[in-house]
Amino acid sequence: MMQRTEQGNTMNELTRAYDLIGDIHGHAGKMEALLLAMGYMPSGRGYKAPEGRMAVFLGDLIDRGPQQLRVLEIARAMVESGDALSIMGNHEFNAIGYLTVHPKSPEGECYRPNRGSSAKCLKNRAQHAAFLEQVGEGSTQHHEWVRWFRSLPPFLDLGGLRAVHGCWDDEAVALLKQAGWMPGSVLSDELLAAAYEPSGRVRWARELLTCGLELPLSEGRYIVDKAGHRHDNVRVANWRHWAEEFHQLALVPKGQEEQLRGMEWPAELVISAIEGSPIFVGHHWFTGHPLIESPKLACLDWSAAADGPLVAYRWDGEQELSNNKLFWVRESRHAD
């Protein structure tokens, strides 16, 4: 196990300290090892937070890993006991769409197509296969977990910090708040329909917050994702205000950076420095030695679903982030 942390500034009595935790993707062994290493103690089905602290899960609790039900059991128990908060990742959102029949589909297809034989259906089933096998597709347990996913907010503004799965955008946050989708609310059928409406504003906001900013590549360029699928668009780190060339913003699998070198800066892309409270994101499958992106933003997804560490940031009220506050484990508490 590898870990690194620093106590940091003394916490103001009026400020709760938070431990923000990146994408777990069904690896309960790493999750439990991280919680134990940070001083969380086993309690019932979950873990009790150290005095004055609370965990914040940044979404993508499910898919890929071998212990998804245990991850969900821990996270939900901690949320219900007041020892944690959790936001919705794109995988939880996809799970909702996968199970929910589209009311306008004449074939009885779901919002996230999976019942036919098209390439899209086959891809969606493959991405979700491990979760379905472990939960029992169509079971009472399956429906219950999807109902719980609907209670997860797409963002959290905790005053001194902001948490979101893909990327923070003030306009998108305000739009979802106005639509009634915010912390403390449940994703209704009406909002779910709006979140899948082609070219709809709720869909735009949801995709931006849970998936991050994606832009089309210039003609002839493409990238291949970790699953071998070819894409003609690219995920963009729109928080890197220091970037001078477009390839410095492109979040692509390792080894494909050169494919974007020399690509012109998209005219519609405007990057500015982050102001206000620091932002924590997951989603982006970083690799290597964990580091913050800037004093105002940290990505905490360091590929724990593969061979990477499960990373947390131990926040104690500071408004400028530091690498010394990162904390991680590489090994599971028990074999996956």
Short mmCIF file of C-alpha atoms in Angstrom, two decimals:
data_model
loop_
_atom_site.label_atom_id
_atom_site.label_comp_id
_atom_site.label_asym_id
_atom_site.label_seq_id
_atom_site.Cartn_x
_atom_site.Cartn_y
_atom_site.Cartn_z
CA MET A 1 0.00 0.00 0.00
CA MET A 2 1.23 3.47 -0.83
CA GLN A 3 -0.13 6.55 0.84
CA ARG A 4 0.70 10.18 1.28
CA THR A 5 -0.97 12.85 3.35
CA GLU A 6 -0.45 15.93 5.47
CA GLN A 7 -2.65 17.25 8.24
CA GLY A 8 -2.64 20.73 6.73
CA ASN A 9 -4.18 23.84 8.26
CA THR A 10 -6.17 23.70 11.48
CA MET A 11 -9.83 23.29 10.58
CA ASN A 12 -12.12 26.17 11.44
CA GLU A 13 -14.70 25.02 13.95
CA LEU A 14 -17.47 25.99 11.54
CA THR A 15 -15.94 24.09 8.59
CA ARG A 16 -16.27 20.35 8.12
CA ALA A 17 -13.25 18.53 6.70
CA TYR A 18 -13.90 16.34 3.67
CA ASP A 19 -12.14 13.34 2.17
CA LEU A 20 -12.95 13.38 -1.55
CA ILE A 21 -12.56 9.98 -3.21
CA GLY A 22 -12.18 9.24 -6.92
CA ASP A 23 -13.79 6.63 -9.16
CA ILE A 24 -14.01 3.21 -7.46
CA HIS A 25 -15.64 1.14 -10.23
CA GLY A 26 -16.48 -1.86 -8.10
CA HIS A 27 -13.11 -2.34 -6.38
CA ALA A 28 -14.27 -2.68 -2.78
CA GLY A 29 -10.87 -3.94 -1.64
CA LYS A 30 -9.18 -0.66 -2.56
CA MET A 31 -12.13 1.29 -1.19
CA GLU A 32 -11.95 -0.39 2.22
CA ALA A 33 -8.15 -0.15 2.34
CA LEU A 34 -8.33 3.58 1.62
CA LEU A 35 -11.02 4.24 4.22
CA LEU A 36 -9.13 2.29 6.88
CA ALA A 37 -5.87 4.04 6.06
CA MET A 38 -7.59 7.42 6.51
CA GLY A 39 -8.95 6.48 9.94
CA TYR A 40 -12.49 5.42 9.01
CA MET A 41 -13.69 2.55 11.20
CA PRO A 42 -15.97 -0.37 10.23
CA SER A 43 -19.52 0.29 11.39
CA GLY A 44 -22.45 -1.89 10.36
CA ARG A 45 -22.44 -2.25 6.57
CA GLY A 46 -20.25 0.83 6.11
CA TYR A 47 -17.59 2.88 7.86
CA LYS A 48 -17.68 5.58 10.52
CA ALA A 49 -15.88 8.79 9.63
CA PRO A 50 -13.24 10.26 11.95
CA GLU A 51 -14.57 13.07 14.15
CA GLY A 52 -15.24 16.20 12.12
CA ARG A 53 -14.66 14.55 8.72
CA MET A 54 -16.91 13.23 5.96
CA ALA A 55 -16.20 11.25 2.79
CA VAL A 56 -17.36 12.51 -0.61
CA PHE A 57 -17.58 9.91 -3.39
CA LEU A 58 -17.14 11.48 -6.83
CA GLY A 59 -19.30 9.00 -8.74
CA ASP A 60 -18.66 5.92 -10.90
CA LEU A 61 -19.09 3.50 -8.03
CA ILE A 62 -20.11 0.77 -10.46
CA ASP A 63 -19.09 -1.12 -13.63
CA ARG A 64 -15.87 -3.00 -14.38
CA GLY A 65 -14.81 -4.23 -10.91
CA PRO A 66 -15.51 -7.55 -9.17
CA GLN A 67 -17.13 -6.24 -5.95
CA GLN A 68 -19.70 -3.72 -7.10
CA LEU A 69 -22.42 -4.68 -4.63
CA ARG A 70 -20.04 -4.31 -1.70
CA VAL A 71 -18.96 -0.86 -2.97
CA LEU A 72 -22.61 0.19 -3.21
CA GLU A 73 -23.41 -1.26 0.20
CA ILE A 74 -20.57 0.71 1.82
CA ALA A 75 -21.33 3.96 0.02
CA ARG A 76 -25.07 3.87 0.68
CA ALA A 77 -24.62 2.93 4.35
CA MET A 78 -22.21 5.83 4.81
CA VAL A 79 -24.52 8.30 3.05
CA GLU A 80 -27.48 7.19 5.14
CA SER A 81 -25.51 7.40 8.40
CA GLY A 82 -24.21 10.89 7.59
CA ASP A 83 -20.60 9.74 7.18
CA ALA A 84 -20.47 10.42 3.44
CA LEU A 85 -21.96 12.24 0.49
CA SER A 86 -21.98 10.92 -3.06
CA ILE A 87 -22.56 12.44 -6.46
CA MET A 88 -23.73 10.80 -9.68
CA GLY A 89 -21.16 9.65 -12.22
CA ASN A 90 -21.90 8.96 -15.86
CA HIS A 91 -21.98 5.22 -15.08
CA GLU A 92 -24.77 5.65 -12.52
CA PHE A 93 -26.67 7.83 -14.99
CA ASN A 94 -26.16 5.23 -17.70
CA ALA A 95 -27.47 2.51 -15.36
CA ILE A 96 -30.69 4.49 -14.94
CA GLY A 97 -31.11 4.88 -18.69
CA TYR A 98 -30.24 1.22 -19.30
CA LEU A 99 -33.11 -0.04 -17.13
CA THR A 100 -35.75 2.61 -17.88
CA VAL A 101 -37.96 2.02 -20.92
CA HIS A 102 -38.31 5.03 -23.21
CA PRO A 103 -42.05 5.84 -23.18
CA LYS A 104 -41.96 6.87 -26.86
CA SER A 105 -40.15 3.78 -28.12
CA PRO A 106 -42.48 1.58 -30.21
CA GLU A 107 -40.15 -1.40 -29.64
CA GLY A 108 -40.10 -0.93 -25.86
CA GLU A 109 -36.44 0.04 -25.99
CA CYS A 110 -34.77 1.79 -23.06
CA TYR A 111 -33.35 5.30 -22.97
CA ARG A 112 -29.90 3.72 -23.22
CA PRO A 113 -30.48 1.17 -26.01
CA ASN A 114 -29.60 -2.41 -25.09
CA ARG A 115 -32.34 -4.76 -26.26
CA GLY A 116 -31.56 -4.96 -29.97
CA SER A 117 -28.64 -6.27 -32.01
CA SER A 118 -27.24 -2.95 -33.23
CA ALA A 119 -23.62 -2.03 -32.60
CA LYS A 120 -24.78 0.55 -30.03
CA CYS A 121 -26.86 -2.02 -28.12
CA LEU A 122 -23.99 -4.50 -28.08
CA LYS A 123 -21.56 -1.83 -26.86
CA ASN A 124 -23.93 -0.70 -24.09
CA ARG A 125 -24.48 -4.27 -22.90
CA ALA A 126 -20.74 -4.98 -22.86
CA GLN A 127 -19.99 -1.83 -20.83
CA HIS A 128 -22.61 -2.77 -18.22
CA ALA A 129 -22.16 -6.55 -18.22
CA ALA A 130 -20.21 -6.90 -14.96
CA PHE A 131 -22.77 -4.86 -13.01
CA LEU A 132 -25.69 -6.80 -14.47
CA GLU A 133 -24.09 -10.14 -13.65
CA GLN A 134 -23.41 -9.14 -10.05
CA VAL A 135 -26.73 -7.44 -9.35
CA GLY A 136 -28.90 -9.87 -11.33
CA GLU A 137 -30.38 -8.21 -14.40
CA GLY A 138 -34.00 -7.25 -13.86
CA SER A 139 -34.00 -8.41 -10.25
CA THR A 140 -35.62 -6.59 -7.35
CA GLN A 141 -32.11 -5.70 -6.22
CA HIS A 142 -31.32 -4.25 -9.65
CA HIS A 143 -34.38 -1.99 -9.56
CA GLU A 144 -33.63 -0.92 -5.98
CA TRP A 145 -30.09 0.18 -6.76
CA VAL A 146 -31.22 2.13 -9.81
CA ARG A 147 -33.80 3.91 -7.65
CA TRP A 148 -30.96 4.86 -5.29
CA PHE A 149 -28.88 6.16 -8.20
CA ARG A 150 -31.72 8.57 -8.98
CA SER A 151 -31.17 10.19 -5.55
CA LEU A 152 -27.53 11.05 -6.29
CA PRO A 153 -27.03 14.71 -7.24
CA PRO A 154 -25.04 15.63 -10.37
CA PHE A 155 -22.96 18.17 -8.40
CA LEU A 156 -22.23 19.41 -4.89
CA ASP A 157 -21.36 22.95 -3.82
CA LEU A 158 -20.23 22.65 -0.22
CA GLY A 159 -19.33 26.29 0.22
CA GLY A 160 -15.59 25.91 0.48
CA LEU A 161 -15.32 23.36 -2.33
CA ARG A 162 -17.18 22.13 -5.40
CA ALA A 163 -17.48 18.48 -6.50
CA VAL A 164 -18.61 17.11 -9.85
CA HIS A 165 -17.81 14.00 -11.85
CA GLY A 166 -16.78 15.38 -15.25
CA CYS A 167 -16.21 19.13 -15.14
CA TRP A 168 -17.71 22.10 -13.32
CA ASP A 169 -19.65 24.66 -15.33
CA ASP A 170 -21.58 27.45 -13.59
CA GLU A 171 -24.16 27.75 -16.39
CA ALA A 172 -24.84 24.00 -16.41
CA VAL A 173 -25.17 23.91 -12.62
CA ALA A 174 -27.62 26.85 -12.65
CA LEU A 175 -29.67 25.23 -15.42
CA LEU A 176 -30.08 21.94 -13.55
CA LYS A 177 -30.94 23.79 -10.35
CA GLN A 178 -33.64 25.71 -12.21
CA ALA A 179 -34.95 22.44 -13.67
CA GLY A 180 -35.19 20.98 -10.15
CA TRP A 181 -32.26 18.54 -10.34
CA MET A 182 -29.96 19.34 -7.43
CA PRO A 183 -28.74 17.98 -4.08
CA GLY A 184 -31.72 16.84 -2.03
CA SER A 185 -33.91 16.08 -5.06
CA VAL A 186 -34.56 12.87 -6.96
CA LEU A 187 -34.21 12.47 -10.72
CA SER A 188 -37.84 12.37 -11.85
CA ASP A 189 -39.17 10.67 -14.97
CA GLU A 190 -39.73 14.11 -16.51
CA LEU A 191 -36.14 15.19 -15.86
CA LEU A 192 -34.79 11.87 -17.12
CA ALA A 193 -36.70 12.37 -20.38
CA ALA A 194 -35.27 15.88 -20.64
CA ALA A 195 -31.77 14.55 -19.97
CA TYR A 196 -32.09 12.30 -23.05
CA GLU A 197 -33.82 14.84 -25.31
CA PRO A 198 -31.62 15.40 -28.39
CA SER A 199 -30.17 18.92 -28.42
CA GLY A 200 -32.00 19.70 -25.15
CA ARG A 201 -30.48 22.06 -22.59
CA VAL A 202 -30.89 19.64 -19.68
CA ARG A 203 -29.08 17.00 -21.75
CA TRP A 204 -26.28 19.45 -22.52
CA ALA A 205 -25.87 20.32 -18.84
CA ARG A 206 -25.97 16.71 -17.65
CA GLU A 207 -23.41 15.58 -20.22
CA LEU A 208 -21.08 18.44 -19.39
CA LEU A 209 -21.23 17.84 -15.62
CA THR A 210 -21.00 14.04 -15.65
CA CYS A 211 -18.86 13.47 -18.77
CA GLY A 212 -16.85 16.66 -19.14
CA LEU A 213 -16.39 18.81 -22.22
CA GLU A 214 -15.97 16.96 -25.52
CA LEU A 215 -15.19 18.59 -28.87
CA PRO A 216 -15.11 17.21 -32.43
CA LEU A 217 -11.70 16.52 -33.94
CA SER A 218 -10.71 17.99 -37.25
CA GLU A 219 -11.38 15.81 -40.30
CA GLY A 220 -9.19 12.75 -40.53
CA ARG A 221 -8.19 12.73 -36.86
CA TYR A 222 -9.44 10.19 -34.35
CA ILE A 223 -8.53 8.50 -31.08
CA VAL A 224 -9.06 4.94 -29.84
CA ASP A 225 -10.35 4.54 -26.29
CA LYS A 226 -9.27 1.97 -23.68
CA ALA A 227 -11.95 -0.45 -24.93
CA GLY A 228 -10.75 -0.22 -28.53
CA HIS A 229 -13.59 1.99 -29.78
CA ARG A 230 -12.73 4.68 -32.34
CA HIS A 231 -13.85 8.28 -31.68
CA ASP A 232 -13.82 11.41 -33.81
CA ASN A 233 -14.26 13.65 -30.75
CA VAL A 234 -11.99 14.26 -27.78
CA ARG A 235 -12.41 15.02 -24.09
CA VAL A 236 -10.97 18.41 -23.16
CA ALA A 237 -9.42 19.59 -19.88
CA ASN A 238 -11.08 22.99 -20.06
CA TRP A 239 -9.59 23.96 -16.70
CA ARG A 240 -6.02 24.14 -18.05
CA HIS A 241 -5.97 27.89 -18.59
CA TRP A 242 -2.19 27.80 -18.99
CA ALA A 243 -2.37 25.72 -22.20
CA GLU A 244 -0.97 27.34 -25.35
CA GLU A 245 -1.73 24.57 -27.84
CA PHE A 246 -4.82 22.38 -28.21
CA HIS A 247 -3.02 19.08 -27.68
CA GLN A 248 -2.17 20.24 -24.14
CA LEU A 249 -5.91 20.18 -23.34
CA ALA A 250 -6.77 16.87 -24.97
CA LEU A 251 -7.38 13.98 -22.55
CA VAL A 252 -6.46 10.96 -24.65
CA PRO A 253 -5.18 7.47 -23.84
CA LYS A 254 -1.45 7.38 -23.26
CA GLY A 255 0.48 7.06 -26.52
CA GLN A 256 -2.04 8.97 -28.66
CA GLU A 257 -1.01 12.51 -27.76
CA GLU A 258 0.97 12.97 -30.95
CA GLN A 259 -2.11 12.42 -33.10
CA LEU A 260 -3.43 15.81 -31.94
CA ARG A 261 -0.19 17.79 -32.03
CA GLY A 262 -0.55 20.75 -34.39
CA MET A 263 -4.37 20.69 -34.40
CA GLU A 264 -5.81 24.20 -34.54
CA TRP A 265 -7.42 25.66 -31.42
CA PRO A 266 -11.24 25.38 -31.85
CA ALA A 267 -12.72 28.85 -32.33
CA GLU A 268 -15.53 28.17 -29.84
CA LEU A 269 -13.19 27.08 -27.03
CA VAL A 270 -12.48 29.76 -24.43
CA ILE A 271 -10.38 28.84 -21.39
CA SER A 272 -10.11 31.00 -18.29
CA ALA A 273 -8.61 30.58 -14.83
CA ILE A 274 -10.82 29.05 -12.13
CA GLU A 275 -12.14 31.55 -9.62
CA GLY A 276 -13.80 30.84 -6.29
CA SER A 277 -13.67 27.63 -4.30
CA PRO A 278 -11.56 24.70 -5.52
CA ILE A 279 -13.07 22.00 -7.74
CA PHE A 280 -12.74 18.21 -7.49
CA VAL A 281 -13.50 15.92 -10.44
CA GLY A 282 -13.12 12.25 -11.33
CA HIS A 283 -13.88 10.49 -14.64
CA HIS A 284 -10.72 11.13 -16.64
CA TRP A 285 -8.57 8.00 -16.10
CA PHE A 286 -5.31 9.75 -15.25
CA THR A 287 -2.24 7.52 -14.92
CA GLY A 288 1.13 7.73 -13.21
CA HIS A 289 2.01 9.49 -9.97
CA PRO A 290 -1.01 11.32 -8.48
CA LEU A 291 -0.74 15.10 -8.70
CA ILE A 292 -3.21 17.98 -8.56
CA GLU A 293 -3.92 19.81 -11.82
CA SER A 294 -3.66 23.27 -10.27
CA PRO A 295 -4.14 25.01 -6.91
CA LYS A 296 -7.85 25.25 -7.86
CA LEU A 297 -8.57 21.81 -9.33
CA ALA A 298 -7.76 18.17 -8.63
CA CYS A 299 -8.75 15.14 -10.67
CA LEU A 300 -9.00 12.12 -8.35
CA ASP A 301 -9.52 9.38 -10.97
CA TRP A 302 -6.14 7.67 -11.31
CA SER A 303 -7.37 4.46 -12.93
CA ALA A 304 -8.20 2.45 -9.81
CA ALA A 305 -10.35 0.26 -12.07
CA ALA A 306 -7.15 -0.87 -13.76
CA ASP A 307 -3.82 -1.07 -11.94
CA GLY A 308 -3.81 2.49 -10.65
CA PRO A 309 -4.27 3.77 -7.11
CA LEU A 310 -7.54 4.79 -5.52
CA VAL A 311 -6.92 8.45 -4.68
CA ALA A 312 -8.44 10.81 -2.13
CA TYR A 313 -7.84 14.45 -1.28
CA ARG A 314 -8.00 15.33 2.44
CA TRP A 315 -9.49 18.82 2.41
CA ASP A 316 -9.33 20.92 5.57
CA GLY A 317 -10.75 24.23 4.40
CA GLU A 318 -7.87 25.46 2.23
CA GLN A 319 -8.71 27.50 -0.85
CA GLU A 320 -5.53 26.52 -2.69
CA LEU A 321 -4.92 22.82 -3.16
CA SER A 322 -1.63 21.08 -2.50
CA ASN A 323 -0.10 17.79 -3.64
CA ASN A 324 0.72 17.11 0.01
CA LYS A 325 -2.99 16.63 0.75
CA LEU A 326 -3.39 13.75 -1.70
CA PHE A 327 -3.74 10.30 -0.14
CA TRP A 328 -3.89 6.98 -1.94
CA VAL A 329 -3.68 3.19 -1.79
CA ARG A 330 -2.55 0.84 -4.52
CA GLU A 331 -3.36 -2.48 -2.90
CA SER A 332 -6.72 -3.89 -1.86
CA ARG A 333 -7.63 -4.76 1.70
CA HIS A 334 -8.33 -8.24 0.35
CA ALA A 335 -7.86 -9.89 -3.01
CA ASP A 336 -10.34 -8.76 -5.68
#
